[in-house]
């Protein structure tokens, strides 16, 4: 009997990497941090009661229980008001960001660690004070054994003051445009770097067609591919004796009954208890679908959000080309980190899994094409675009360099067609690289 036979089917896929991915996913949720702080408040009170058993009676009675009561009363009253105020600020900022820029930013701001941790500390301190007051009324903490409770409460107050100072400093930029775009850029660069550190998530790059005879695992519902657990998919493939080919990348939208994963039989399965239906069920559990895209594992979504901010800034109601120029610069900085996953090489850790690599044409389109279309008539925006494309054309990766050149030619043609003022056309023409100008001249003729 193998180890796989001894482990329940659903638990067989919970390898350490999968558990780590799940832990990271849940750590971004507010209720998890609130729950942890609530548990810590009970742990603190339990430790207080335990430590008091080892404190000499004379020392333990050196401080009146009323001193601890006053501190607990301050915490209970203040934390309720501070938590309510913080929640109202948070909701106001979320709505303002969604209305002013794009609702896609809201999903990232909701996961702001400083905000979540601060709220969790406030709620945890409130729970600590309430439970301590109840225990005092029940006589569990008596007046002659209140020394440790007092100093534990002082420690909690110190944590509250630190969180308040951190929260006030955070509010200085929380929800501002520059802070929001910086957060998106940071999150997108982190996701892209994580992806490139383990190319194709440690699987084989899927750069060719799927072998003939592959069986199709179709989506059980319509939605975006939000998350995949590659280590669990590897384990599932080993148990069934197949290779799995991810037909659609993370962030793609799949319809009901649309091909999602292809399976090719490559060897004998590790267990005879698994059939085709169980393979489909396992794969569908490990490829998570949802109604919206997620920043996690999806650097393209961050580029889309950046592009939407730039497009919104160019709308007549906002008319802020400076923000669009800032977004172009940030997108260019993100794309500078790109590497061809298929060319990076290295050891393939998940030998039975095949994942499509990121496409540089898609990355440029996600971040810059929509913005360029909406700002076709703004010469300053188009100049910065050509400057950015020119910088990306010098990138050492030939795929990104070629994609940037194609985009530079297309967007130069679009802008020249939209600009009527001859001096603006001349400025833009001079901002483009000579080889881009030559290509456009061959296709449309010199505009000036």
Coordinates of C-alpha atoms in Angstrom, one line a residue:
X1 CA 0.0 0.0 0.0
X2 CA 1.4 3.3 -1.1
X3 CA 1.3 6.6 0.9
X4 CA -1.2 7.9 -1.6
X5 CA -3.6 5.1 -0.7
X6 CA -3.3 5.9 3.0
X7 CA -4.2 9.5 2.6
X8 CA -7.8 10.7 1.8
X9 CA -8.2 11.8 -1.7
X10 CA -8.9 15.5 -0.9
X11 CA -5.9 15.6 1.5
X12 CA -3.5 14.0 -1.0
X13 CA -3.2 17.3 -2.9
X14 CA -2.4 19.4 0.2
X15 CA 1.3 19.3 -0.2
X16 CA 3.3 22.0 1.7
X17 CA 3.6 24.4 -1.3
X18 CA -0.2 24.3 -1.7
X19 CA -0.8 24.9 2.0
X20 CA 1.7 27.8 1.8
X21 CA -0.2 29.3 -1.2
X22 CA -3.5 28.9 0.7
X23 CA -2.1 30.6 3.8
X24 CA -0.8 33.5 1.7
X25 CA -4.2 33.8 0.1
X26 CA -6.1 33.9 3.4
X27 CA -3.6 36.2 5.0
X28 CA -4.8 39.0 2.7
X29 CA -8.3 38.9 4.2
X30 CA -9.4 41.2 6.9
X31 CA -11.4 38.7 8.9
X32 CA -8.4 36.4 9.2
X33 CA -6.3 39.2 10.9
X34 CA -9.2 40.2 13.1
X35 CA -9.6 36.5 14.2
X36 CA -5.9 36.2 14.9
X37 CA -5.9 39.3 17.1
X38 CA -9.0 38.1 18.9
X39 CA -7.4 34.8 19.7
X40 CA -4.2 36.6 20.9
X41 CA -6.4 38.7 23.3
X42 CA -7.6 35.5 24.9
X43 CA -4.1 34.1 24.9
X44 CA -2.8 37.3 26.7
X45 CA -5.5 37.0 29.4
X46 CA -4.7 33.3 29.8
X47 CA -1.0 34.1 30.2
X48 CA -1.8 36.8 32.7
X49 CA -3.7 34.4 34.9
X50 CA -0.9 31.8 34.6
X51 CA 1.9 34.3 35.4
X52 CA 0.0 35.5 38.5
X53 CA 0.3 32.1 40.0
X54 CA 4.0 32.5 40.3
X55 CA 4.0 36.1 41.6
X56 CA 4.5 36.4 45.4
X57 CA 1.4 37.5 47.2
X58 CA 3.0 40.6 48.7
X59 CA 4.1 41.7 45.3
X60 CA 0.9 40.8 43.6
X61 CA -1.2 42.9 46.0
X62 CA 1.1 45.9 45.7
X63 CA -1.2 47.4 43.1
X64 CA -4.9 48.0 43.4
X65 CA -7.3 46.3 40.9
X66 CA -8.9 49.7 40.4
X67 CA -5.8 50.9 38.5
X68 CA -6.3 48.0 36.0
X69 CA -10.1 48.8 35.8
X70 CA -9.5 52.4 34.8
X71 CA -7.1 51.3 32.0
X72 CA -9.6 48.6 30.8
X73 CA -12.4 51.1 30.8
X74 CA -10.4 53.6 28.7
X75 CA -9.5 50.8 26.2
X76 CA -13.1 49.6 25.9
X77 CA -14.6 53.1 25.4
X78 CA -11.8 54.4 23.1
X79 CA -11.4 51.3 20.8
X80 CA -15.1 51.2 19.9
X81 CA -15.0 54.9 18.8
X82 CA -11.6 54.5 17.0
X83 CA -12.7 51.3 15.2
X84 CA -15.9 52.9 14.0
X85 CA -14.0 56.0 12.8
X86 CA -11.4 53.9 11.0
X87 CA -14.0 51.8 9.3
X88 CA -15.8 54.9 8.0
X89 CA -12.5 56.3 6.7
X90 CA -11.7 53.0 5.0
X91 CA -15.2 52.8 3.3
X92 CA -15.0 56.4 2.2
X93 CA -11.6 55.9 0.6
X94 CA -12.6 52.7 -1.1
X95 CA -15.7 54.4 -2.7
X96 CA -13.7 57.4 -3.7
X97 CA -11.0 55.3 -5.4
X98 CA -13.6 53.2 -7.2
X99 CA -15.6 56.3 -8.4
X100 CA -12.6 58.5 -9.3
X101 CA -10.3 56.0 -11.0
X102 CA -11.3 52.4 -11.4
X103 CA -13.1 49.7 -9.3
X104 CA -10.2 47.4 -10.1
X105 CA -8.0 49.4 -7.7
X106 CA -10.4 48.9 -4.9
X107 CA -9.6 45.2 -4.9
X108 CA -5.9 45.9 -4.1
X109 CA -6.6 48.7 -1.6
X110 CA -8.9 46.4 0.3
X111 CA -5.8 44.1 0.9
X112 CA -3.7 47.0 2.3
X113 CA -1.7 45.4 5.1
X114 CA -1.4 48.5 7.3
X115 CA -5.1 49.1 7.3
X116 CA -6.0 45.5 8.0
X117 CA -3.5 45.2 10.8
X118 CA -4.5 48.4 12.4
X119 CA -8.2 47.5 12.4
X120 CA -7.4 44.0 13.7
X121 CA -5.3 45.6 16.6
X122 CA -8.2 47.9 17.5
X123 CA -10.8 45.1 17.5
X124 CA -8.4 42.7 19.4
X125 CA -7.8 45.3 22.1
X126 CA -11.5 45.9 22.4
X127 CA -12.1 42.2 22.9
X128 CA -9.2 42.1 25.4
X129 CA -10.7 44.9 27.5
X130 CA -14.3 43.5 27.4
X131 CA -13.2 40.0 28.4
X132 CA -10.9 41.3 31.1
X133 CA -13.8 43.4 32.6
X134 CA -16.1 40.4 32.6
X135 CA -13.5 38.3 34.3
X136 CA -13.0 41.0 36.9
X137 CA -16.7 41.1 37.6
X138 CA -16.8 37.3 37.9
X139 CA -14.0 37.5 40.5
X140 CA -11.5 35.6 38.5
X141 CA -9.1 38.6 38.8
X142 CA -9.3 39.8 42.3
X143 CA -7.9 43.0 43.7
X144 CA -5.0 41.3 45.5
X145 CA -3.9 39.6 42.2
X146 CA -4.1 42.4 39.7
X147 CA -0.5 43.4 39.3
X148 CA 0.1 41.2 36.2
X149 CA -3.2 42.2 34.7
X150 CA -2.3 45.9 35.1
X151 CA 1.1 45.5 33.3
X152 CA -0.4 43.4 30.6
X153 CA -3.0 46.1 30.0
X154 CA -0.2 48.7 29.8
X155 CA 1.5 46.5 27.2
X156 CA -1.7 46.4 25.2
X157 CA -2.0 50.2 25.5
X158 CA 1.5 50.5 24.1
X159 CA 0.5 48.4 21.1
X160 CA -2.5 50.6 20.6
X161 CA -0.5 53.8 20.7
X162 CA 2.0 52.4 18.2
X163 CA -0.9 51.3 15.9
X164 CA -2.5 54.8 16.2
X165 CA 0.7 56.6 15.2
X166 CA 1.2 54.2 12.3
X167 CA -2.4 54.6 11.2
X168 CA -2.2 58.4 11.3
X169 CA 1.0 58.4 9.2
X170 CA -0.6 56.0 6.8
X171 CA -3.7 58.2 6.4
X172 CA -1.5 61.0 5.0
X173 CA -1.3 59.2 1.7
X174 CA -4.0 56.5 2.0
X175 CA -6.3 56.6 -1.1
X176 CA -4.4 59.3 -2.9
X177 CA -3.7 58.8 -6.6
X178 CA 0.1 58.7 -6.3
X179 CA -0.2 56.2 -3.4
X180 CA -2.7 54.0 -5.3
X181 CA -0.6 53.8 -8.4
X182 CA 2.5 53.1 -6.4
X183 CA 0.7 50.2 -4.7
X184 CA -0.5 48.8 -8.0
X185 CA 3.0 49.1 -9.4
X186 CA 4.6 47.4 -6.4
X187 CA 2.0 44.6 -6.4
X188 CA 2.4 44.0 -10.1
X189 CA 6.2 44.0 -10.0
X190 CA 6.1 41.5 -7.1
X191 CA 3.8 39.2 -9.0
X192 CA 5.9 39.4 -12.1
X193 CA 9.1 38.8 -10.3
X194 CA 7.6 35.8 -8.4
X195 CA 6.4 34.4 -11.8
X196 CA 9.8 34.9 -13.4
X197 CA 11.8 33.4 -10.4
X198 CA 9.9 30.2 -11.0
X199 CA 9.2 30.3 -14.8
X200 CA 5.7 29.0 -15.7
X201 CA 5.3 28.3 -11.9
X202 CA 7.9 25.6 -12.1
X203 CA 6.2 23.8 -14.9
X204 CA 7.2 23.2 -18.5
X205 CA 6.6 26.2 -20.8
X206 CA 3.7 25.4 -23.1
X207 CA 5.0 26.9 -26.4
X208 CA 3.7 24.4 -28.9
X209 CA 0.4 22.7 -29.5
X210 CA -1.0 20.1 -27.1
X211 CA -0.1 16.5 -28.2
X212 CA -2.8 14.6 -30.2
X213 CA -5.1 12.3 -28.2
X214 CA -5.4 14.7 -25.3
X215 CA -8.6 14.6 -23.3
X216 CA -10.3 17.8 -22.5
X217 CA -11.3 18.9 -19.0
X218 CA -13.9 21.6 -19.4
X219 CA -15.0 24.3 -17.1
X220 CA -17.9 23.5 -14.8
X221 CA -18.9 27.1 -14.6
X222 CA -18.2 30.5 -16.3
X223 CA -15.6 32.8 -14.7
X224 CA -12.1 34.1 -14.6
X225 CA -9.2 31.8 -13.7
X226 CA -8.3 33.5 -10.4
X227 CA -5.8 31.1 -9.0
X228 CA -4.2 27.7 -9.6
X229 CA -2.4 25.4 -7.3
X230 CA 0.4 24.0 -9.5
X231 CA 1.9 21.7 -6.9
X232 CA -1.5 20.1 -6.3
X233 CA -2.0 19.7 -10.0
X234 CA 1.4 18.0 -10.2
X235 CA 0.3 15.6 -7.5
X236 CA -3.0 14.9 -9.2
X237 CA -1.2 14.2 -12.5
X238 CA 1.2 11.8 -10.8
X239 CA -1.7 9.9 -9.2
X240 CA -3.5 9.6 -12.5
X241 CA -0.5 8.9 -14.7
X242 CA -1.1 11.9 -17.0
X243 CA 0.5 15.2 -18.1
X244 CA -1.7 18.3 -17.7
X245 CA -1.7 21.2 -20.1
X246 CA -3.2 24.4 -19.0
X247 CA -5.2 25.6 -22.0
X248 CA -5.9 29.1 -20.6
X249 CA -3.6 31.2 -18.5
X250 CA -4.4 32.9 -15.1
X251 CA -6.7 35.8 -15.7
X252 CA -8.4 34.4 -18.7
X253 CA -12.2 34.1 -18.8
X254 CA -13.6 30.7 -19.6
X255 CA -17.2 29.9 -20.3
X256 CA -19.2 26.9 -19.1
X257 CA -18.0 23.7 -20.8
X258 CA -15.1 25.5 -22.5
X259 CA -11.7 23.7 -22.6
X260 CA -9.7 24.6 -19.5
X261 CA -7.1 21.9 -19.1
X262 CA -5.9 19.1 -21.4
X263 CA -4.8 15.7 -20.1
X264 CA -2.4 13.3 -21.9
X265 CA -1.8 9.8 -20.6
X266 CA 2.0 9.3 -20.1
X267 CA 2.3 6.3 -17.8
X268 CA 0.8 4.1 -15.2
X269 CA -1.1 5.8 -12.4
X270 CA 0.1 5.5 -8.9
X271 CA -3.3 4.3 -7.7
X272 CA -6.0 2.1 -9.4
X273 CA -8.8 3.9 -7.5
X274 CA -8.7 7.0 -9.6
X275 CA -10.8 7.3 -12.8
X276 CA -11.6 10.1 -15.3
X277 CA -14.3 11.6 -13.3
X278 CA -12.1 11.9 -10.2
X279 CA -9.4 13.5 -12.3
X280 CA -11.8 16.1 -13.6
X281 CA -13.1 16.9 -10.1
X282 CA -9.6 17.2 -8.7
X283 CA -8.4 19.6 -11.5
X284 CA -11.5 21.7 -11.2
X285 CA -10.9 22.1 -7.4
X286 CA -7.3 23.2 -8.1
X287 CA -8.1 25.7 -10.9
X288 CA -10.1 28.3 -9.0
X289 CA -12.7 30.3 -11.0
X290 CA -14.4 33.5 -9.9
X291 CA -16.5 36.4 -11.1
X292 CA -13.7 38.9 -11.0
X293 CA -9.9 38.8 -11.7
X294 CA -7.4 38.8 -8.8
X295 CA -4.0 40.4 -8.5
X296 CA -2.6 37.2 -7.0
X297 CA -0.6 35.2 -9.6
X298 CA -1.9 37.6 -12.3
X299 CA 0.6 40.4 -13.2
X300 CA -1.4 41.2 -16.3
X301 CA -4.3 42.3 -14.1
X302 CA -2.1 44.9 -12.5
X303 CA -1.1 46.3 -15.9
X304 CA -4.8 46.4 -16.9
X305 CA -5.6 48.4 -13.7
X306 CA -2.7 50.8 -14.4
X307 CA -3.9 51.3 -18.0
X308 CA -7.5 52.0 -16.8
X309 CA -6.2 54.7 -14.5
X310 CA -4.4 56.4 -17.3
X311 CA -7.4 56.1 -19.6
X312 CA -9.7 57.6 -16.9
X313 CA -7.2 60.5 -16.4
X314 CA -7.6 61.3 -20.1
X315 CA -11.4 61.5 -20.1
X316 CA -13.0 64.9 -20.6
X317 CA -14.3 64.9 -17.1
X318 CA -10.8 64.5 -15.5
X319 CA -8.5 65.9 -18.2
X320 CA -5.2 65.0 -16.4
X321 CA -2.5 64.1 -18.9
X322 CA 0.1 64.3 -16.2
X323 CA -1.4 61.2 -14.5
X324 CA -1.4 59.4 -17.8
X325 CA 2.2 60.2 -18.3
X326 CA 3.0 58.9 -14.8
X327 CA 1.2 55.7 -15.5
X328 CA 3.1 55.2 -18.8
X329 CA 6.4 55.6 -16.9
X330 CA 5.3 53.1 -14.2
X331 CA 4.1 50.5 -16.8
X332 CA 7.4 50.9 -18.6
X333 CA 9.3 50.3 -15.4
X334 CA 7.2 47.1 -14.7
X335 CA 7.8 45.8 -18.2
X336 CA 11.5 46.4 -17.8
X337 CA 11.5 43.4 -15.4
X338 CA 10.2 41.0 -18.1
X339 CA 12.1 37.9 -19.1
X340 CA 11.1 35.2 -21.6
X341 CA 10.0 32.3 -19.4
X342 CA 10.7 29.8 -22.1
X343 CA 14.3 31.0 -22.4
X344 CA 15.2 31.4 -18.7
X345 CA 15.9 27.7 -18.3
X346 CA 16.6 26.1 -15.0
X347 CA 15.2 22.9 -13.5
X348 CA 11.6 22.1 -14.1
X349 CA 10.1 21.2 -10.7
X350 CA 6.6 20.2 -11.9
X351 CA 7.5 17.7 -14.6
X352 CA 3.9 16.7 -15.4
X353 CA 2.5 20.2 -15.7
X354 CA 2.6 22.5 -18.8
X355 CA 1.8 26.2 -18.4
X356 CA 1.7 28.9 -21.2
X357 CA 4.4 31.6 -20.7
X358 CA 3.6 35.3 -20.5
X359 CA 3.4 36.9 -23.9
X360 CA 5.1 40.3 -24.2
X361 CA 2.6 41.5 -26.8
X362 CA -0.2 40.9 -24.3
X363 CA 1.7 42.7 -21.5
X364 CA 2.1 45.8 -23.6
X365 CA -1.5 45.7 -24.8
X366 CA -2.8 45.4 -21.2
X367 CA -0.8 48.4 -19.9
X368 CA -0.5 50.8 -22.8
X369 CA -2.7 50.2 -25.8
X370 CA -6.0 51.4 -24.3
X371 CA -4.3 54.4 -22.8
X372 CA -2.7 55.3 -26.2
X373 CA -6.0 55.0 -28.0
X374 CA -7.8 57.4 -25.5
X375 CA -4.9 59.8 -25.6
X376 CA -4.3 59.7 -29.4
X377 CA -4.9 63.4 -29.7
X378 CA -2.7 64.5 -26.7
X379 CA 0.8 65.1 -28.0
X380 CA 2.5 65.1 -24.6
X381 CA 1.1 61.6 -23.9
X382 CA 2.1 60.3 -27.3
X383 CA 5.6 61.7 -26.9
X384 CA 6.0 59.8 -23.6
X385 CA 4.6 56.7 -25.1
X386 CA 7.2 56.8 -27.9
X387 CA 10.0 57.4 -25.4
X388 CA 8.8 54.4 -23.4
X389 CA 8.5 52.2 -26.4
X390 CA 12.0 53.3 -27.5
X391 CA 13.4 52.3 -24.1
X392 CA 11.7 48.9 -24.2
X393 CA 13.0 48.3 -27.7
X394 CA 16.5 48.4 -26.1
X395 CA 15.5 45.6 -23.7
X396 CA 17.8 42.6 -23.9
X397 CA 14.8 40.2 -24.4
X398 CA 14.2 40.0 -28.2
X399 CA 10.5 39.2 -27.7
X400 CA 9.8 42.3 -25.6
X401 CA 11.9 44.4 -27.9
X402 CA 9.9 43.3 -31.0
X403 CA 6.6 43.7 -29.2
X404 CA 7.6 47.3 -28.2
X405 CA 8.6 48.1 -31.8
X406 CA 5.3 46.8 -33.2
X407 CA 3.4 48.9 -30.6
X408 CA 5.5 52.0 -31.3
X409 CA 4.7 51.8 -35.1
X410 CA 1.0 51.2 -34.5
X411 CA 0.5 53.9 -31.9
X412 CA 2.5 56.4 -33.9
X413 CA 0.3 55.8 -36.9
X414 CA -2.8 56.2 -34.7
X415 CA -1.6 59.4 -33.1
X416 CA -0.6 61.0 -36.5
X417 CA -4.0 60.3 -37.8
X418 CA -5.6 61.9 -34.8
X419 CA -3.4 65.1 -34.6
X420 CA -4.5 67.9 -37.0
X421 CA -2.0 70.6 -35.9
X422 CA 1.2 70.3 -38.0
X423 CA 3.6 71.4 -35.3
X424 CA 2.2 68.8 -32.9
X425 CA 2.7 66.1 -35.6
X426 CA 6.3 67.3 -36.1
X427 CA 7.0 67.1 -32.4
X428 CA 5.6 63.6 -32.2
X429 CA 7.5 62.5 -35.3
X430 CA 10.8 63.7 -33.9
X431 CA 10.0 61.8 -30.6
X432 CA 9.8 58.5 -32.3
X433 CA 12.9 56.4 -33.1
X434 CA 14.3 56.6 -36.6
X435 CA 13.6 53.0 -37.4
X436 CA 10.0 53.5 -36.3
X437 CA 9.7 56.6 -38.4
X438 CA 11.1 54.7 -41.4
X439 CA 8.5 51.9 -41.0
X440 CA 5.6 54.4 -40.7
X441 CA 6.9 56.3 -43.7
X442 CA 6.9 53.2 -45.8
X443 CA 3.4 52.3 -44.8
X444 CA 1.7 55.7 -44.8
X445 CA 4.2 58.2 -46.1
X446 CA 6.0 60.9 -44.2
X447 CA 3.4 63.0 -42.4
X448 CA 5.5 66.2 -42.3

